[in-house]
Amino acid sequence: MFKKIFSGVANFIVPPICLCCGKPMIDKEIYICRQCFLKLEKISPSFDIIKYQFHENSFISHAISLFLFKEDNPVQVMVHGLKYRQMRNIGKFFGRMIGFEISKRIRDNFDYIVPVPLHISKKRERTYNQSEFISKGISETLNIKVMDKCLKRVKFTQTQTKLNREQRQENVRGAFSINQKFADNIPGKNIIIVDDVVTTGATILECARILKEESAGKIMVCSIALAE
Ligand SMILES: [Zn+2]
């Protein structure tokens, strides 16, 4: 009771505001208000992500992304909060949504969740890897273990915006390696690779490639958003 009153008082003093539009939020709204939430552009389950984003790459069995990533869309504001404003729980929030989608759509069982790692220098600067928090949300929902140290980013890759598809794939080749401590966990296991936003798909494909080299089973790719 006291706690309830106290939180009521706290809300009265500093009402939580929507990350996107800055309006005060009402009960049950989290991070963004309902109006802004409705502006998120959902990706239809019938959209073939493997065909369009991963060029029908045979390493990938399933792919789920929740929203289209667009400039000035609330999804961009939320991903920005997750990556650069220490709002780690936005990752869990979306992770739980992804977990729910997996449970609705995918019949295969998965053994591990592997977040795409950041390069150590980037992780030091940011203090955490946003994809780990998305993975935690998925893990909570589906009760699948996160293997967050399974992959290491061993090469710092430059921005890929000016490169074509082949050059991008070449650019990330050798960027990751398997942490040998976890190598025995991989053969025959179905693995979910998690990233925040999938842009070219090159990074994910490189992660999938090295997991497949270790004889991983099926690979599913999940992200909050897909960039066009
Ligand atoms: Zn809003």
CSV table of C-alpha atoms and ligand atoms in Angstrom, one decimal:
chain,number,residue,atom,x,y,z
A,1,MET,CA,0.0,0.0,0.0
A,2,PHE,CA,2.7,2.4,1.1
A,3,LYS,CA,4.7,1.5,-2.0
A,4,LYS,CA,1.7,2.1,-4.2
A,5,ILE,CA,1.1,5.5,-2.7
A,6,PHE,CA,4.8,6.4,-2.9
A,7,SER,CA,4.9,5.5,-6.6
A,8,GLY,CA,1.8,7.5,-7.1
A,9,VAL,CA,3.4,10.5,-5.5
A,10,ALA,CA,6.6,9.9,-7.5
A,11,ASN,CA,4.6,9.9,-10.7
A,12,PHE,CA,2.8,13.1,-9.6
A,13,ILE,CA,6.1,14.8,-9.1
A,14,VAL,CA,7.8,13.4,-12.3
A,15,PRO,CA,5.3,11.9,-14.6
A,16,PRO,CA,6.9,9.4,-17.0
A,17,ILE,CA,7.0,10.9,-20.5
A,18,CYS,CA,6.9,9.3,-23.9
A,19,LEU,CA,10.4,8.9,-25.3
A,20,CYS,CA,9.2,9.9,-28.7
A,21,CYS,CA,6.7,12.7,-28.4
A,22,GLY,CA,7.4,13.8,-24.8
A,23,LYS,CA,3.8,13.6,-23.7
A,24,PRO,CA,3.0,12.3,-20.2
A,25,MET,CA,2.2,8.7,-20.3
A,26,ILE,CA,-0.8,6.9,-18.7
A,27,ASP,CA,-1.0,3.6,-16.9
A,28,LYS,CA,0.5,0.6,-18.6
A,29,GLU,CA,2.3,2.6,-21.2
A,30,ILE,CA,6.0,1.9,-21.2
A,31,TYR,CA,8.8,3.9,-22.9
A,32,ILE,CA,6.4,5.3,-25.5
A,33,CYS,CA,2.7,6.3,-25.5
A,34,ARG,CA,0.0,4.4,-27.3
A,35,GLN,CA,-0.1,6.8,-30.2
A,36,CYS,CA,3.6,6.5,-30.9
A,37,PHE,CA,3.4,2.7,-30.4
A,38,LEU,CA,0.8,2.6,-33.2
A,39,LYS,CA,3.3,4.3,-35.5
A,40,LEU,CA,5.7,1.4,-35.3
A,41,GLU,CA,5.5,-0.4,-38.7
A,42,LYS,CA,5.1,-4.1,-38.0
A,43,ILE,CA,6.6,-6.5,-40.5
A,44,SER,CA,4.1,-9.0,-41.7
A,45,PRO,CA,4.8,-12.6,-40.8
A,46,SER,CA,4.3,-13.4,-44.5
A,47,PHE,CA,7.2,-11.1,-45.5
A,48,ASP,CA,10.1,-13.4,-46.6
A,49,ILE,CA,13.0,-12.0,-44.7
A,50,ILE,CA,15.3,-14.8,-45.7
A,51,LYS,CA,14.7,-14.1,-49.4
A,52,TYR,CA,14.9,-10.3,-49.2
A,53,GLN,CA,17.4,-9.6,-46.5
A,54,PHE,CA,19.5,-12.7,-46.5
A,55,HIS,CA,19.3,-13.5,-50.2
A,56,GLU,CA,18.0,-17.0,-49.6
A,57,ASN,CA,21.1,-17.9,-47.8
A,58,SER,CA,21.0,-21.6,-46.9
A,59,PHE,CA,22.5,-21.1,-43.4
A,60,ILE,CA,19.3,-19.4,-42.2
A,61,SER,CA,16.2,-21.5,-41.5
A,62,HIS,CA,14.0,-18.9,-39.9
A,63,ALA,CA,14.0,-15.1,-39.5
A,64,ILE,CA,11.9,-12.9,-37.4
A,65,SER,CA,12.1,-9.1,-37.2
A,66,LEU,CA,9.4,-7.1,-35.5
A,67,PHE,CA,9.4,-3.7,-37.2
A,68,LEU,CA,10.7,-1.7,-40.2
A,69,PHE,CA,13.5,0.6,-39.2
A,70,LYS,CA,12.8,4.0,-40.5
A,71,GLU,CA,14.3,7.5,-39.8
A,72,ASP,CA,12.3,9.4,-37.3
A,73,ASN,CA,10.0,6.5,-36.5
A,74,PRO,CA,9.5,5.6,-32.9
A,75,VAL,CA,11.5,2.4,-33.5
A,76,GLN,CA,14.6,4.5,-34.2
A,77,VAL,CA,14.1,6.5,-31.1
A,78,MET,CA,13.7,3.3,-29.0
A,79,VAL,CA,16.7,1.6,-30.5
A,80,HIS,CA,18.7,4.7,-30.0
A,81,GLY,CA,17.7,4.7,-26.3
A,82,LEU,CA,18.7,1.1,-26.1
A,83,LYS,CA,22.1,1.5,-27.7
A,84,TYR,CA,23.3,4.9,-26.6
A,85,ARG,CA,21.2,6.1,-23.6
A,86,GLN,CA,21.8,3.1,-21.2
A,87,MET,CA,18.1,2.1,-21.5
A,88,ARG,CA,19.0,-1.6,-21.4
A,89,ASN,CA,15.5,-2.8,-20.5
A,90,ILE,CA,14.2,-1.6,-23.9
A,91,GLY,CA,16.1,-4.6,-25.1
A,92,LYS,CA,14.3,-7.0,-22.8
A,93,PHE,CA,11.0,-5.3,-23.7
A,94,PHE,CA,11.5,-6.1,-27.4
A,95,GLY,CA,13.1,-9.5,-26.6
A,96,ARG,CA,9.9,-10.6,-24.9
A,97,MET,CA,7.9,-9.5,-28.0
A,98,ILE,CA,10.2,-11.5,-30.2
A,99,GLY,CA,9.9,-14.5,-27.8
A,100,PHE,CA,6.1,-14.3,-28.1
A,101,GLU,CA,6.3,-14.2,-32.0
A,102,ILE,CA,8.7,-17.2,-32.0
A,103,SER,CA,6.2,-19.2,-29.8
A,104,LYS,CA,3.4,-18.3,-32.2
A,105,ARG,CA,5.1,-19.0,-35.4
A,106,ILE,CA,8.0,-21.5,-35.1
A,107,ARG,CA,7.6,-25.1,-34.4
A,108,ASP,CA,11.2,-26.1,-34.2
A,109,ASN,CA,12.9,-26.1,-30.8
A,110,PHE,CA,16.0,-24.0,-30.2
A,111,ASP,CA,18.8,-24.8,-27.8
A,112,TYR,CA,20.7,-21.6,-27.4
A,113,ILE,CA,20.4,-17.8,-28.0
A,114,VAL,CA,23.6,-16.1,-29.2
A,115,PRO,CA,23.7,-12.3,-29.3
A,116,VAL,CA,25.9,-10.7,-32.0
A,117,PRO,CA,28.9,-9.5,-30.0
A,118,LEU,CA,30.3,-6.0,-30.0
A,119,HIS,CA,34.0,-5.4,-30.6
A,120,ILE,CA,35.7,-5.1,-27.2
A,121,SER,CA,36.5,-1.4,-27.7
A,122,LYS,CA,32.9,-0.6,-28.5
A,123,LYS,CA,31.7,-2.6,-25.5
A,124,ARG,CA,34.1,-0.7,-23.2
A,125,GLU,CA,32.8,2.6,-24.5
A,126,ARG,CA,29.1,1.5,-24.2
A,127,THR,CA,29.6,-0.7,-21.2
A,128,TYR,CA,27.0,-3.3,-22.4
A,129,ASN,CA,26.0,-5.1,-25.5
A,130,GLN,CA,22.4,-4.2,-26.4
A,131,SER,CA,21.8,-7.5,-28.2
A,132,GLU,CA,22.5,-9.3,-24.9
A,133,PHE,CA,19.5,-7.6,-23.4
A,134,ILE,CA,17.2,-8.5,-26.3
A,135,SER,CA,18.5,-12.0,-25.8
A,136,LYS,CA,17.5,-11.9,-22.1
A,137,GLY,CA,14.0,-11.0,-23.0
A,138,ILE,CA,13.7,-13.9,-25.5
A,139,SER,CA,15.3,-16.2,-22.9
A,140,GLU,CA,12.7,-15.2,-20.2
A,141,THR,CA,9.8,-15.8,-22.5
A,142,LEU,CA,11.0,-19.2,-24.0
A,143,ASN,CA,13.3,-20.5,-21.3
A,144,ILE,CA,16.2,-20.9,-23.7
A,145,LYS,CA,19.7,-20.3,-22.4
A,146,VAL,CA,21.7,-17.3,-23.7
A,147,MET,CA,25.3,-18.2,-24.7
A,148,ASP,CA,26.6,-14.6,-24.6
A,149,LYS,CA,30.2,-15.4,-24.8
A,150,CYS,CA,30.0,-17.9,-27.6
A,151,LEU,CA,31.1,-15.5,-30.3
A,152,LYS,CA,33.9,-13.0,-30.1
A,153,ARG,CA,34.3,-10.1,-32.4
A,154,VAL,CA,38.0,-10.2,-33.3
A,155,LYS,CA,38.1,-7.6,-36.1
A,156,PHE,CA,36.9,-4.1,-35.9
A,157,THR,CA,34.8,-3.5,-39.1
A,158,GLN,CA,34.4,-0.1,-40.8
A,159,THR,CA,31.0,1.2,-41.7
A,160,GLN,CA,29.5,-0.7,-44.6
A,161,THR,CA,27.2,2.0,-46.0
A,162,LYS,CA,29.3,2.6,-49.2
A,163,LEU,CA,29.9,-1.0,-50.0
A,164,ASN,CA,27.9,-3.3,-52.2
A,165,ARG,CA,26.7,-6.7,-51.1
A,166,GLU,CA,29.8,-8.7,-52.0
A,167,GLN,CA,32.1,-6.1,-50.5
A,168,ARG,CA,30.1,-6.1,-47.3
A,169,GLN,CA,30.4,-9.8,-47.0
A,170,GLU,CA,34.1,-9.6,-47.6
A,171,ASN,CA,34.4,-6.7,-45.1
A,172,VAL,CA,33.0,-8.8,-42.2
A,173,ARG,CA,34.8,-12.0,-43.2
A,174,GLY,CA,36.9,-13.1,-40.2
A,175,ALA,CA,35.3,-10.5,-38.0
A,176,PHE,CA,34.1,-13.1,-35.5
A,177,SER,CA,35.5,-16.3,-34.0
A,178,ILE,CA,34.1,-19.0,-31.7
A,179,ASN,CA,35.1,-18.9,-28.1
A,180,GLN,CA,36.6,-22.3,-27.8
A,181,LYS,CA,35.2,-22.8,-24.3
A,182,PHE,CA,31.8,-23.1,-26.0
A,183,ALA,CA,32.8,-25.0,-29.1
A,184,ASP,CA,31.5,-28.3,-27.7
A,185,ASN,CA,28.0,-26.8,-27.1
A,186,ILE,CA,27.4,-26.1,-30.8
A,187,PRO,CA,27.4,-29.3,-32.9
A,188,GLY,CA,23.8,-30.3,-33.8
A,189,LYS,CA,22.3,-27.5,-31.7
A,190,ASN,CA,19.6,-25.2,-33.0
A,191,ILE,CA,20.7,-21.6,-32.4
A,192,ILE,CA,19.0,-18.2,-32.4
A,193,ILE,CA,21.3,-15.3,-33.4
A,194,VAL,CA,20.1,-12.0,-32.1
A,195,ASP,CA,20.9,-8.5,-33.4
A,196,ASP,CA,19.2,-5.1,-32.7
A,197,VAL,CA,18.8,-3.9,-36.3
A,198,VAL,CA,19.5,-6.0,-39.4
A,199,THR,CA,20.7,-3.8,-42.2
A,200,THR,CA,22.7,-5.6,-44.9
A,201,GLY,CA,22.5,-9.0,-43.3
A,202,ALA,CA,26.3,-9.4,-43.8
A,203,THR,CA,27.2,-9.5,-40.1
A,204,ILE,CA,24.5,-12.0,-39.3
A,205,LEU,CA,25.5,-14.2,-42.2
A,206,GLU,CA,29.1,-14.2,-41.1
A,207,CYS,CA,28.0,-15.3,-37.5
A,208,ALA,CA,25.8,-18.0,-39.0
A,209,ARG,CA,28.7,-19.2,-41.3
A,210,ILE,CA,31.1,-19.7,-38.4
A,211,LEU,CA,28.4,-21.4,-36.3
A,212,LYS,CA,27.7,-23.7,-39.2
A,213,GLU,CA,31.4,-24.4,-39.5
A,214,GLU,CA,31.1,-25.8,-36.0
A,215,SER,CA,28.2,-28.0,-37.2
A,216,ALA,CA,25.4,-26.0,-35.7
A,217,GLY,CA,21.9,-27.3,-36.5
A,218,LYS,CA,19.2,-24.9,-37.6
A,219,ILE,CA,19.9,-21.1,-37.3
A,220,MET,CA,17.2,-18.6,-36.7
A,221,VAL,CA,17.8,-14.9,-36.9
A,222,CYS,CA,15.9,-12.4,-34.7
A,223,SER,CA,16.1,-8.6,-34.5
A,224,ILE,CA,14.0,-5.7,-33.3
A,225,ALA,CA,14.0,-4.2,-36.8
A,226,LEU,CA,14.9,-4.5,-40.4
A,227,ALA,CA,16.4,-1.6,-42.3
A,228,GLU,CA,15.1,-1.2,-45.8
B,1,ZN,ZN,4.3,9.4,-27.8
